[in-house]
Amino acid sequence: MDDIGTESRIHRAVRRETHRAATMGATGSSTPRTRRDNEVRPIATPIRTAHIALVAHDNKKVELLRWADYNRGTLRQHELFATGTTGTMLEYELGLPVTRFLSGPVGGDQQIGARIAEGTIDVLIFFWDPLEPQPHDTDVKALLRIAALWNIPVACNLASADMIISSPLLASGYQRQRPDIDQGTWAGGELLRTAV
């Protein structure tokens, strides 16, 4: 059995289970929810555009491309950012619009980290290769540190990427808490501390 067929079956099963759970009652019973005529029906909530950064090391690019292909419809609803080759693959292979940065080893990881610190990236999907040493390992660690510091969701593999992309919080307008970091400002040659 090939991996692609297995992944497809797993994704279909997850989507079926998600749909089933969404249509079941609050008690988790197997009886689908029904509405009475006097019940208030929720108004459809518009999908919020999330800013998603996609990064993959060389040995993980094909895996990320397959994942993105499977989730193309969902990804198309959001604004995508990616490092060099990963962004090129996503744009040309899948037709997804992507804001591309430099390649990771020549500054792309740092560019994404800067956008995270500025608050313009909401999610980091980073398929990194734990079995292969990276010449820019310090940049990779810095990117993961910045993502943790600024409290953005990070997916480092297929399972965590599936959890994030399928979460109803992704498009619901979820507001993560950003840390209150003191910033210093200069005034008359003195460093003054101010809260953000």
Tab-separated table of C-alpha atoms in Angstrom:
chain	number	residue	atom	x	y	z
A	1	MET	CA	0.000	0.000	0.000
A	2	ASP	CA	1.513	3.344	-0.968
A	3	ASP	CA	1.773	6.363	1.337
A	4	ILE	CA	-0.332	8.613	-0.901
A	5	GLY	CA	-3.293	6.203	-0.845
A	6	THR	CA	-2.983	5.791	2.912
A	7	GLU	CA	-2.812	9.579	3.422
A	8	SER	CA	-5.910	10.076	1.259
A	9	ARG	CA	-7.891	7.480	3.210
A	10	ILE	CA	-6.799	9.013	6.498
A	11	HIS	CA	-7.736	12.530	5.367
A	12	ARG	CA	-11.152	11.312	4.146
A	13	ALA	CA	-11.755	9.528	7.461
A	14	VAL	CA	-10.774	12.642	9.435
A	15	ARG	CA	-13.087	14.848	7.378
A	16	ARG	CA	-15.975	12.341	7.758
A	17	GLU	CA	-15.421	12.221	11.524
A	18	THR	CA	-15.233	16.023	11.729
A	19	HIS	CA	-18.485	16.349	9.778
A	20	ARG	CA	-20.165	13.657	11.903
A	21	ALA	CA	-19.077	15.390	15.120
A	22	ALA	CA	-20.367	18.719	13.861
A	23	THR	CA	-23.805	17.289	13.121
A	24	MET	CA	-24.225	15.329	16.377
A	25	GLY	CA	-25.957	16.651	19.475
A	26	ALA	CA	-24.103	18.215	22.417
A	27	THR	CA	-24.344	14.922	24.303
A	28	GLY	CA	-22.355	13.148	21.616
A	29	SER	CA	-25.272	10.882	20.813
A	30	SER	CA	-25.434	9.253	17.419
A	31	THR	CA	-28.717	11.036	16.708
A	32	PRO	CA	-28.157	14.016	14.395
A	33	ARG	CA	-29.182	17.421	15.716
A	34	THR	CA	-32.466	18.779	14.483
A	35	ARG	CA	-33.801	22.329	14.717
A	36	ARG	CA	-37.189	23.319	15.914
A	37	ASP	CA	-38.919	26.138	14.087
A	38	ASN	CA	-38.668	28.447	17.110
A	39	GLU	CA	-34.887	28.013	17.501
A	40	VAL	CA	-32.607	30.877	16.576
A	41	ARG	CA	-30.362	29.902	13.692
A	42	PRO	CA	-26.807	31.136	13.729
A	43	ILE	CA	-25.791	33.683	11.148
A	44	ALA	CA	-23.036	32.464	8.859
A	45	THR	CA	-19.743	33.872	10.081
A	46	PRO	CA	-17.478	35.199	7.342
A	47	ILE	CA	-14.155	33.428	7.081
A	48	ARG	CA	-11.283	35.457	8.489
A	49	THR	CA	-8.202	35.485	6.331
A	50	ALA	CA	-5.258	34.121	8.278
A	51	HIS	CA	-1.662	34.811	7.295
A	52	ILE	CA	0.049	31.425	7.029
A	53	ALA	CA	3.802	30.914	6.573
A	54	LEU	CA	4.861	27.666	4.887
A	55	VAL	CA	8.444	26.417	5.162
A	56	ALA	CA	9.967	23.024	4.370
A	57	HIS	CA	13.464	21.621	4.414
A	58	ASP	CA	14.632	19.900	1.227
A	59	ASN	CA	13.734	16.354	2.352
A	60	LYS	CA	10.259	17.534	3.429
A	61	LYS	CA	9.253	19.678	0.434
A	62	VAL	CA	7.369	16.878	-1.342
A	63	GLU	CA	5.472	16.055	1.865
A	64	LEU	CA	4.488	19.718	2.301
A	65	LEU	CA	3.472	19.947	-1.360
A	66	ARG	CA	1.199	16.876	-1.016
A	67	TRP	CA	-0.312	18.303	2.175
A	68	ALA	CA	-0.893	21.684	0.535
A	69	ASP	CA	-2.410	20.018	-2.535
A	70	TYR	CA	-4.866	18.121	-0.335
A	71	ASN	CA	-5.727	21.324	1.575
A	72	ARG	CA	-5.617	23.625	-1.461
A	73	GLY	CA	-9.227	24.781	-1.055
A	74	THR	CA	-8.673	25.819	2.553
A	75	LEU	CA	-5.284	27.406	1.880
A	76	ARG	CA	-6.748	29.418	-1.001
A	77	GLN	CA	-8.965	31.239	1.550
A	78	HIS	CA	-5.918	32.577	3.392
A	79	GLU	CA	-2.872	34.701	2.632
A	80	LEU	CA	0.207	32.543	2.166
A	81	PHE	CA	3.874	33.326	2.746
A	82	ALA	CA	6.814	30.994	2.094
A	83	THR	CA	10.567	30.817	1.809
A	84	GLY	CA	12.191	30.616	-1.644
A	85	THR	CA	11.882	27.172	-3.213
A	86	THR	CA	8.889	26.171	-1.104
A	87	GLY	CA	6.999	29.253	-2.273
A	88	THR	CA	7.929	28.622	-5.896
A	89	MET	CA	6.674	25.026	-5.672
A	90	LEU	CA	3.378	26.046	-4.081
A	91	GLU	CA	2.807	28.806	-6.597
A	92	TYR	CA	3.710	26.942	-9.768
A	93	GLU	CA	2.679	23.385	-8.902
A	94	LEU	CA	-0.599	24.194	-7.146
A	95	GLY	CA	-1.466	27.640	-8.491
A	96	LEU	CA	-1.672	29.150	-5.007
A	97	PRO	CA	-0.775	32.838	-4.668
A	98	VAL	CA	2.227	33.087	-2.333
A	99	THR	CA	4.328	35.972	-1.043
A	100	ARG	CA	7.832	34.585	-1.407
A	101	PHE	CA	10.816	35.451	0.742
A	102	LEU	CA	14.453	34.515	0.281
A	103	SER	CA	15.529	30.905	0.615
A	104	GLY	CA	15.777	29.871	4.278
A	105	PRO	CA	19.583	29.560	4.460
A	106	VAL	CA	20.123	33.036	2.969
A	107	GLY	CA	17.703	34.937	5.200
A	108	GLY	CA	14.184	33.668	4.429
A	109	ASP	CA	13.758	32.111	7.878
A	110	GLN	CA	14.749	35.434	9.426
A	111	GLN	CA	12.331	37.339	7.164
A	112	ILE	CA	9.463	35.127	8.324
A	113	GLY	CA	10.614	35.547	11.934
A	114	ALA	CA	10.508	39.326	11.503
A	115	ARG	CA	6.939	39.128	10.154
A	116	ILE	CA	5.948	36.999	13.156
A	117	ALA	CA	7.449	39.589	15.529
A	118	GLU	CA	5.582	42.368	13.679
A	119	GLY	CA	2.334	40.428	14.129
A	120	THR	CA	1.644	39.901	10.424
A	121	ILE	CA	1.944	36.097	10.396
A	122	ASP	CA	-0.652	34.082	12.330
A	123	VAL	CA	0.422	30.473	11.727
A	124	LEU	CA	3.718	28.740	10.913
A	125	ILE	CA	3.642	25.427	9.040
A	126	PHE	CA	7.279	24.306	9.127
A	127	PHE	CA	8.058	20.795	7.924
A	128	TRP	CA	11.620	20.560	9.191
A	129	ASP	CA	13.817	17.511	8.905
A	130	PRO	CA	14.921	16.257	12.338
A	131	LEU	CA	17.242	13.639	10.815
A	132	GLU	CA	19.289	15.928	8.576
A	133	PRO	CA	21.749	18.525	9.899
A	134	GLN	CA	21.079	21.981	8.492
A	135	PRO	CA	23.851	24.484	7.734
A	136	HIS	CA	21.509	27.265	8.914
A	137	ASP	CA	20.412	25.422	12.074
A	138	THR	CA	20.758	28.573	14.181
A	139	ASP	CA	18.269	30.371	11.900
A	140	VAL	CA	15.828	27.455	12.220
A	141	LYS	CA	16.076	27.530	16.020
A	142	ALA	CA	15.653	31.304	16.007
A	143	LEU	CA	12.495	31.029	13.867
A	144	LEU	CA	10.965	28.408	16.175
A	145	ARG	CA	11.936	30.508	19.210
A	146	ILE	CA	10.283	33.632	17.775
A	147	ALA	CA	7.124	31.641	16.959
A	148	ALA	CA	6.971	30.343	20.533
A	149	LEU	CA	7.729	33.785	21.992
A	150	TRP	CA	4.969	35.520	20.006
A	151	ASN	CA	2.510	32.693	20.692
A	152	ILE	CA	1.617	31.612	17.170
A	153	PRO	CA	0.544	28.059	16.335
A	154	VAL	CA	3.358	25.995	14.804
A	155	ALA	CA	3.030	22.729	12.906
A	156	CYS	CA	6.260	20.787	12.493
A	157	ASN	CA	4.863	17.676	10.824
A	158	LEU	CA	1.871	16.316	8.915
A	159	ALA	CA	-0.187	15.459	12.012
A	160	SER	CA	0.139	18.886	13.621
A	161	ALA	CA	-0.459	20.628	10.267
A	162	ASP	CA	-3.687	18.623	9.845
A	163	MET	CA	-4.814	19.638	13.341
A	164	ILE	CA	-4.190	23.342	12.698
A	165	ILE	CA	-5.682	23.518	9.194
A	166	SER	CA	-8.832	21.661	10.263
A	167	SER	CA	-9.355	23.722	13.430
A	168	PRO	CA	-12.462	25.925	13.379
A	169	LEU	CA	-10.342	28.557	15.158
A	170	LEU	CA	-8.266	29.120	12.003
A	171	ALA	CA	-10.969	31.072	10.194
A	172	SER	CA	-13.081	32.195	13.148
A	173	GLY	CA	-11.237	35.355	14.074
A	174	TYR	CA	-9.387	33.752	16.990
A	175	GLN	CA	-7.238	36.383	18.692
A	176	ARG	CA	-4.148	34.876	20.233
A	177	GLN	CA	-2.562	36.620	23.176
A	178	ARG	CA	0.662	38.376	22.307
A	179	PRO	CA	3.160	38.889	25.115
A	180	ASP	CA	3.585	42.342	26.586
A	181	ILE	CA	7.212	43.032	25.721
A	182	ASP	CA	8.883	46.192	27.019
A	183	GLN	CA	10.448	48.277	24.298
A	184	GLY	CA	13.065	50.871	24.996
A	185	THR	CA	13.036	54.294	23.378
A	186	TRP	CA	15.775	56.900	23.283
A	187	ALA	CA	15.128	60.390	24.603
A	188	GLY	CA	17.962	62.846	25.111
A	189	GLY	CA	20.559	60.081	25.123
A	190	GLU	CA	18.708	58.008	27.761
A	191	LEU	CA	16.988	54.681	27.309
A	192	LEU	CA	13.398	55.000	28.503
A	193	ARG	CA	11.310	51.878	29.107
A	194	THR	CA	7.775	51.838	27.774
A	195	ALA	CA	5.231	49.050	27.592
A	196	VAL	CA	3.955	47.931	24.199
